[in-house]
Amino acid sequence: MKKVAIQGTLGSFHDIAAHKYFESDEIALECCATFNDVFTTIRKDSDAFGLVAIENTIAGSLLQNHELLRKSGAQVIGEYKLRISHSFVCLPEDNLEDIKEVSSHPIALMQCEEFLSQYPHLKIVEAEDTAKSAEIIKEGNLRGHAAICSTAAAELYGMKILKEDIETNKHNFTRFLVIADPWLADEYRRGASVNKASMVFSLPHREGSLSQVLSILSYYSVNLTKIQSLPIIGREWEYLFYVDMKFNDYMRYRQSIDAITPLIKELKILGEYAEGKSSI
């Protein structure tokens, strides 16, 4: 049985993504309150995997998790892209007209702004997790309270679904990274097909430094699927660049890394893995 640490509780989107990614395996979830706790779990238990959200097609990148990954020493071994669909749920005894307050994770609330704007009387409360919001309402028998969460969470905690698919944009996907201790990552990847990589680097503070790197990657037929910059604290106007790239030829990809190495500083490969599936 595989141990998988996630942020959030049972019924959360992290729970769903973990079961989708490891669908052929039996897994035991370690539910963590924060993303930092997920990385701590992996550090303390080298046999544990982790699964963390890294970006959303509406909310953008989770910048905190880029930095946690870089500092942790963990390696990316895979990814999964989950279609996010939110539901408006409450206790079975309540109806829509009874609801006075709604709680959920801040990103979920943001993704459902158009729906919530129809109910200006509702008090909106930010919570640590979508599924946890439903669990708290159920355990506390909080009449007049609603949560925004997955249908799986609603079913798990015996909640009534008042409205489904309430997210503003239906093309709402979250990309999750599967991470592991480097020793476990090497074992897991042995013999696996690899066509994607994540890395982070900094550049000399001079004109054209980034364009040079990008030109070389293009020459080696490496396709950048994402580039995210973050300021380096204490070094004014210098940045870390987090890059995801796809390639068809592993040797050409490795040659591209050798070619850009003299031009960059602090290069760190965060993981090499197979491009992930997407849920429908």
CSV table of C-alpha atoms in Angstrom, one decimal:
chain,number,residue,atom,x,y,z
A,1,MET,CA,0.0,0.0,0.0
A,2,LYS,CA,1.3,3.4,-0.9
A,3,LYS,CA,1.3,6.3,1.6
A,4,VAL,CA,0.3,9.6,0.1
A,5,ALA,CA,0.3,12.9,1.9
A,6,ILE,CA,-2.2,15.5,0.8
A,7,GLN,CA,-3.3,19.0,1.9
A,8,GLY,CA,-6.9,18.9,3.0
A,9,THR,CA,-9.2,16.2,4.3
A,10,LEU,CA,-11.1,13.3,2.9
A,11,GLY,CA,-13.3,14.3,0.0
A,12,SER,CA,-11.1,17.2,-1.0
A,13,PHE,CA,-9.9,17.7,-4.5
A,14,HIS,CA,-6.4,16.6,-3.4
A,15,ASP,CA,-8.0,13.3,-2.2
A,16,ILE,CA,-9.8,12.9,-5.6
A,17,ALA,CA,-6.6,13.7,-7.6
A,18,ALA,CA,-4.5,11.2,-5.5
A,19,HIS,CA,-6.9,8.4,-6.1
A,20,LYS,CA,-7.1,9.3,-9.8
A,21,TYR,CA,-3.3,9.3,-10.2
A,22,PHE,CA,-2.7,6.1,-8.2
A,23,GLU,CA,-5.9,4.4,-9.6
A,24,SER,CA,-4.1,1.1,-10.0
A,25,ASP,CA,-2.8,1.1,-6.4
A,26,GLU,CA,-4.2,0.9,-3.0
A,27,ILE,CA,-3.3,4.0,-1.1
A,28,ALA,CA,-3.4,5.3,2.5
A,29,LEU,CA,-3.9,9.0,2.8
A,30,GLU,CA,-2.0,11.2,5.2
A,31,CYS,CA,-4.3,14.3,5.5
A,32,CYS,CA,-2.3,17.5,6.3
A,33,ALA,CA,-3.5,20.9,7.4
A,34,THR,CA,-1.0,22.8,5.2
A,35,PHE,CA,1.2,22.3,2.2
A,36,ASN,CA,4.2,22.8,4.4
A,37,ASP,CA,3.0,19.8,6.4
A,38,VAL,CA,2.9,17.7,3.2
A,39,PHE,CA,6.6,18.4,2.5
A,40,THR,CA,7.4,17.7,6.2
A,41,THR,CA,5.7,14.3,6.0
A,42,ILE,CA,7.9,13.3,3.0
A,43,ARG,CA,11.0,14.6,4.8
A,44,LYS,CA,10.2,12.5,7.8
A,45,ASP,CA,9.0,9.4,5.9
A,46,SER,CA,11.1,8.6,2.8
A,47,ASP,CA,8.5,5.9,1.8
A,48,ALA,CA,5.7,8.5,1.5
A,49,PHE,CA,4.6,10.2,-1.6
A,50,GLY,CA,3.0,13.7,-1.7
A,51,LEU,CA,0.5,15.4,-3.9
A,52,VAL,CA,0.3,19.2,-4.1
A,53,ALA,CA,-1.6,21.6,-6.3
A,54,ILE,CA,0.8,23.7,-8.3
A,55,GLU,CA,-1.5,25.8,-10.7
A,56,ASN,CA,-5.0,26.4,-11.7
A,57,THR,CA,-6.3,27.5,-15.1
A,58,ILE,CA,-8.3,30.4,-13.4
A,59,ALA,CA,-6.4,31.3,-10.2
A,60,GLY,CA,-2.9,30.8,-11.7
A,61,SER,CA,0.1,29.4,-9.9
A,62,LEU,CA,0.4,28.6,-6.3
A,63,LEU,CA,3.6,30.5,-5.7
A,64,GLN,CA,4.1,29.2,-2.2
A,65,ASN,CA,4.3,25.6,-3.5
A,66,HIS,CA,7.0,26.4,-6.0
A,67,GLU,CA,9.2,27.7,-3.2
A,68,LEU,CA,8.3,24.8,-0.9
A,69,LEU,CA,9.3,22.3,-3.7
A,70,ARG,CA,12.6,24.1,-4.4
A,71,LYS,CA,13.6,24.2,-0.8
A,72,SER,CA,12.4,20.7,0.1
A,73,GLY,CA,14.8,18.6,-2.0
A,74,ALA,CA,11.8,16.5,-3.0
A,75,GLN,CA,11.5,15.4,-6.6
A,76,VAL,CA,8.6,15.6,-9.0
A,77,ILE,CA,7.7,12.1,-10.3
A,78,GLY,CA,4.3,12.8,-12.0
A,79,GLU,CA,1.4,15.1,-12.5
A,80,TYR,CA,-2.4,15.0,-12.8
A,81,LYS,CA,-4.8,17.6,-14.2
A,82,LEU,CA,-8.1,17.5,-12.5
A,83,ARG,CA,-11.3,19.1,-13.7
A,84,ILE,CA,-12.6,21.2,-10.8
A,85,SER,CA,-16.4,21.3,-10.4
A,86,HIS,CA,-17.9,23.0,-7.3
A,87,SER,CA,-21.2,22.3,-5.6
A,88,PHE,CA,-23.2,24.4,-3.1
A,89,VAL,CA,-24.1,22.1,-0.2
A,90,CYS,CA,-25.8,22.3,3.2
A,91,LEU,CA,-27.4,20.1,5.8
A,92,PRO,CA,-30.2,17.8,4.6
A,93,GLU,CA,-32.7,19.8,6.7
A,94,ASP,CA,-31.9,23.1,5.0
A,95,ASN,CA,-33.0,24.7,1.7
A,96,LEU,CA,-31.6,27.5,-0.4
A,97,GLU,CA,-33.7,30.1,1.3
A,98,ASP,CA,-32.4,29.1,4.7
A,99,ILE,CA,-28.7,29.7,3.9
A,100,LYS,CA,-27.1,32.8,5.6
A,101,GLU,CA,-23.4,31.9,5.4
A,102,VAL,CA,-21.1,30.1,3.0
A,103,SER,CA,-17.6,28.9,3.7
A,104,SER,CA,-14.8,27.4,1.5
A,105,HIS,CA,-11.2,27.7,0.5
A,106,PRO,CA,-10.4,31.2,-0.8
A,107,ILE,CA,-9.6,29.9,-4.3
A,108,ALA,CA,-12.9,28.0,-4.5
A,109,LEU,CA,-14.8,31.1,-3.4
A,110,MET,CA,-13.0,33.2,-6.1
A,111,GLN,CA,-13.9,30.6,-8.7
A,112,CYS,CA,-17.5,30.8,-7.8
A,113,GLU,CA,-17.8,34.6,-7.6
A,114,GLU,CA,-20.5,34.9,-10.3
A,115,PHE,CA,-22.7,32.4,-8.5
A,116,LEU,CA,-22.2,34.0,-5.2
A,117,SER,CA,-23.0,37.5,-6.6
A,118,GLN,CA,-26.6,36.3,-7.0
A,119,TYR,CA,-26.9,36.0,-3.2
A,120,PRO,CA,-25.4,39.3,-1.8
A,121,HIS,CA,-26.9,38.6,1.6
A,122,LEU,CA,-24.7,35.7,2.2
A,123,LYS,CA,-21.8,36.0,4.6
A,124,ILE,CA,-18.7,34.6,2.9
A,125,VAL,CA,-16.1,32.9,5.2
A,126,GLU,CA,-12.7,31.7,4.0
A,127,ALA,CA,-11.7,28.3,5.3
A,128,GLU,CA,-8.6,26.1,5.0
A,129,ASP,CA,-10.2,23.4,2.7
A,130,THR,CA,-13.3,22.9,0.6
A,131,ALA,CA,-14.2,19.4,2.0
A,132,LYS,CA,-13.3,20.5,5.6
A,133,SER,CA,-16.0,23.2,5.3
A,134,ALA,CA,-18.6,20.6,4.6
A,135,GLU,CA,-17.3,18.4,7.4
A,136,ILE,CA,-17.4,21.2,10.0
A,137,ILE,CA,-21.0,22.0,9.1
A,138,LYS,CA,-22.0,18.4,9.4
A,139,GLU,CA,-20.2,17.7,12.7
A,140,GLY,CA,-21.5,21.0,14.2
A,141,ASN,CA,-25.0,20.6,12.8
A,142,LEU,CA,-24.7,24.2,11.6
A,143,ARG,CA,-28.1,25.1,10.3
A,144,GLY,CA,-28.2,28.0,7.8
A,145,HIS,CA,-24.6,27.3,6.7
A,146,ALA,CA,-23.4,26.2,3.3
A,147,ALA,CA,-20.1,25.0,1.9
A,148,ILE,CA,-18.6,25.0,-1.5
A,149,CYS,CA,-16.9,21.7,-2.2
A,150,SER,CA,-16.9,18.6,-4.5
A,151,THR,CA,-19.9,16.3,-5.0
A,152,ALA,CA,-17.7,13.6,-3.5
A,153,ALA,CA,-17.3,15.6,-0.3
A,154,ALA,CA,-21.0,16.2,-0.1
A,155,GLU,CA,-21.8,12.5,-0.4
A,156,LEU,CA,-19.0,11.6,2.1
A,157,TYR,CA,-20.4,13.9,4.8
A,158,GLY,CA,-24.1,13.4,4.0
A,159,MET,CA,-24.8,16.9,2.8
A,160,LYS,CA,-27.6,18.1,0.5
A,161,ILE,CA,-26.5,19.4,-2.9
A,162,LEU,CA,-28.4,22.6,-3.6
A,163,LYS,CA,-26.5,23.6,-6.8
A,164,GLU,CA,-23.9,21.8,-8.9
A,165,ASP,CA,-21.3,23.2,-11.4
A,166,ILE,CA,-21.4,26.6,-9.8
A,167,GLU,CA,-17.9,27.6,-10.9
A,168,THR,CA,-17.8,30.7,-13.2
A,169,ASN,CA,-15.6,29.1,-15.8
A,170,LYS,CA,-16.3,25.5,-16.7
A,171,HIS,CA,-12.8,25.1,-18.1
A,172,ASN,CA,-11.5,24.9,-14.6
A,173,PHE,CA,-8.6,22.6,-14.1
A,174,THR,CA,-6.0,22.2,-11.3
A,175,ARG,CA,-2.6,20.7,-12.0
A,176,PHE,CA,-1.2,18.6,-9.2
A,177,LEU,CA,2.4,17.4,-8.8
A,178,VAL,CA,3.2,14.1,-7.3
A,179,ILE,CA,6.4,14.3,-5.3
A,180,ALA,CA,8.7,12.0,-3.4
A,181,ASP,CA,12.0,11.7,-1.6
A,182,PRO,CA,14.8,11.5,-4.2
A,183,TRP,CA,15.6,7.9,-3.3
A,184,LEU,CA,12.0,6.9,-3.7
A,185,ALA,CA,11.7,9.0,-6.8
A,186,ASP,CA,14.6,7.2,-8.5
A,187,GLU,CA,13.1,3.8,-7.7
A,188,TYR,CA,9.6,4.8,-8.9
A,189,ARG,CA,10.9,6.2,-12.2
A,190,ARG,CA,13.1,3.2,-13.1
A,191,GLY,CA,12.0,2.1,-16.5
A,192,ALA,CA,9.3,4.7,-16.8
A,193,SER,CA,8.7,6.8,-19.9
A,194,VAL,CA,9.8,10.4,-19.4
A,195,ASN,CA,8.8,13.3,-21.6
A,196,LYS,CA,8.5,16.3,-19.3
A,197,ALA,CA,10.7,18.1,-16.7
A,198,SER,CA,10.5,20.9,-14.2
A,199,MET,CA,13.4,23.0,-13.1
A,200,VAL,CA,14.3,26.3,-11.5
A,201,PHE,CA,17.2,28.6,-12.2
A,202,SER,CA,18.4,32.2,-11.9
A,203,LEU,CA,20.1,34.4,-14.4
A,204,PRO,CA,22.8,37.0,-14.5
A,205,HIS,CA,21.3,40.5,-14.3
A,206,ARG,CA,22.2,41.5,-17.9
A,207,GLU,CA,20.3,42.3,-21.0
A,208,GLY,CA,19.1,39.3,-23.1
A,209,SER,CA,20.0,36.6,-20.6
A,210,LEU,CA,16.6,35.0,-20.6
A,211,SER,CA,16.1,35.2,-24.4
A,212,GLN,CA,19.4,33.4,-24.9
A,213,VAL,CA,18.3,30.5,-22.7
A,214,LEU,CA,14.9,30.3,-24.5
A,215,SER,CA,16.5,30.3,-27.9
A,216,ILE,CA,18.8,27.4,-27.0
A,217,LEU,CA,15.9,25.4,-25.6
A,218,SER,CA,13.9,26.0,-28.8
A,219,TYR,CA,16.9,24.9,-30.9
A,220,TYR,CA,16.9,21.6,-29.1
A,221,SER,CA,13.2,21.2,-29.8
A,222,VAL,CA,12.3,21.6,-26.1
A,223,ASN,CA,8.8,23.0,-25.7
A,224,LEU,CA,8.2,25.3,-22.7
A,225,THR,CA,4.8,24.7,-21.2
A,226,LYS,CA,5.2,27.1,-18.4
A,227,ILE,CA,7.5,29.8,-17.1
A,228,GLN,CA,7.0,31.5,-13.7
A,229,SER,CA,9.2,34.1,-12.2
A,230,LEU,CA,9.6,34.8,-8.5
A,231,PRO,CA,11.8,37.6,-7.0
A,232,ILE,CA,14.9,36.5,-5.0
A,233,ILE,CA,14.5,38.0,-1.6
A,234,GLY,CA,17.5,40.3,-0.7
A,235,ARG,CA,18.7,40.5,-4.3
A,236,GLU,CA,16.9,43.4,-6.0
A,237,TRP,CA,15.6,42.9,-9.5
A,238,GLU,CA,16.9,39.3,-9.6
A,239,TYR,CA,14.5,36.4,-10.2
A,240,LEU,CA,14.1,32.7,-10.0
A,241,PHE,CA,12.6,31.2,-13.1
A,242,TYR,CA,10.5,28.0,-12.7
A,243,VAL,CA,10.1,26.2,-16.0
A,244,ASP,CA,8.2,23.2,-17.2
A,245,MET,CA,9.2,21.7,-20.5
A,246,LYS,CA,8.1,18.9,-22.8
A,247,PHE,CA,10.3,16.9,-25.2
A,248,ASN,CA,10.2,13.9,-27.5
A,249,ASP,CA,13.9,13.1,-27.3
A,250,TYR,CA,15.4,12.6,-23.9
A,251,MET,CA,19.0,12.9,-25.2
A,252,ARG,CA,18.2,16.2,-26.9
A,253,TYR,CA,16.6,17.5,-23.7
A,254,ARG,CA,19.8,16.6,-21.7
A,255,GLN,CA,21.9,18.3,-24.4
A,256,SER,CA,19.8,21.4,-24.0
A,257,ILE,CA,20.5,21.5,-20.3
A,258,ASP,CA,24.2,21.2,-20.9
A,259,ALA,CA,24.0,24.0,-23.4
A,260,ILE,CA,22.2,26.5,-21.1
A,261,THR,CA,24.2,25.6,-18.0
A,262,PRO,CA,27.1,28.1,-18.7
A,263,LEU,CA,24.5,30.9,-19.1
A,264,ILE,CA,22.5,30.4,-15.9
A,265,LYS,CA,23.0,30.3,-12.1
A,266,GLU,CA,21.7,27.9,-9.5
A,267,LEU,CA,20.2,25.4,-11.8
A,268,LYS,CA,18.1,22.8,-10.1
A,269,ILE,CA,16.1,20.0,-11.8
A,270,LEU,CA,13.0,19.5,-9.7
A,271,GLY,CA,11.9,16.3,-11.5
A,272,GLU,CA,11.7,14.4,-14.8
A,273,TYR,CA,8.4,12.6,-15.4
A,274,ALA,CA,5.7,11.6,-17.8
A,275,GLU,CA,3.1,14.1,-18.9
A,276,GLY,CA,0.0,13.7,-16.8
A,277,LYS,CA,-3.5,12.7,-17.8
A,278,SER,CA,-6.4,15.1,-17.6
A,279,SER,CA,-9.8,14.2,-16.1
A,280,ILE,CA,-12.9,15.1,-18.2
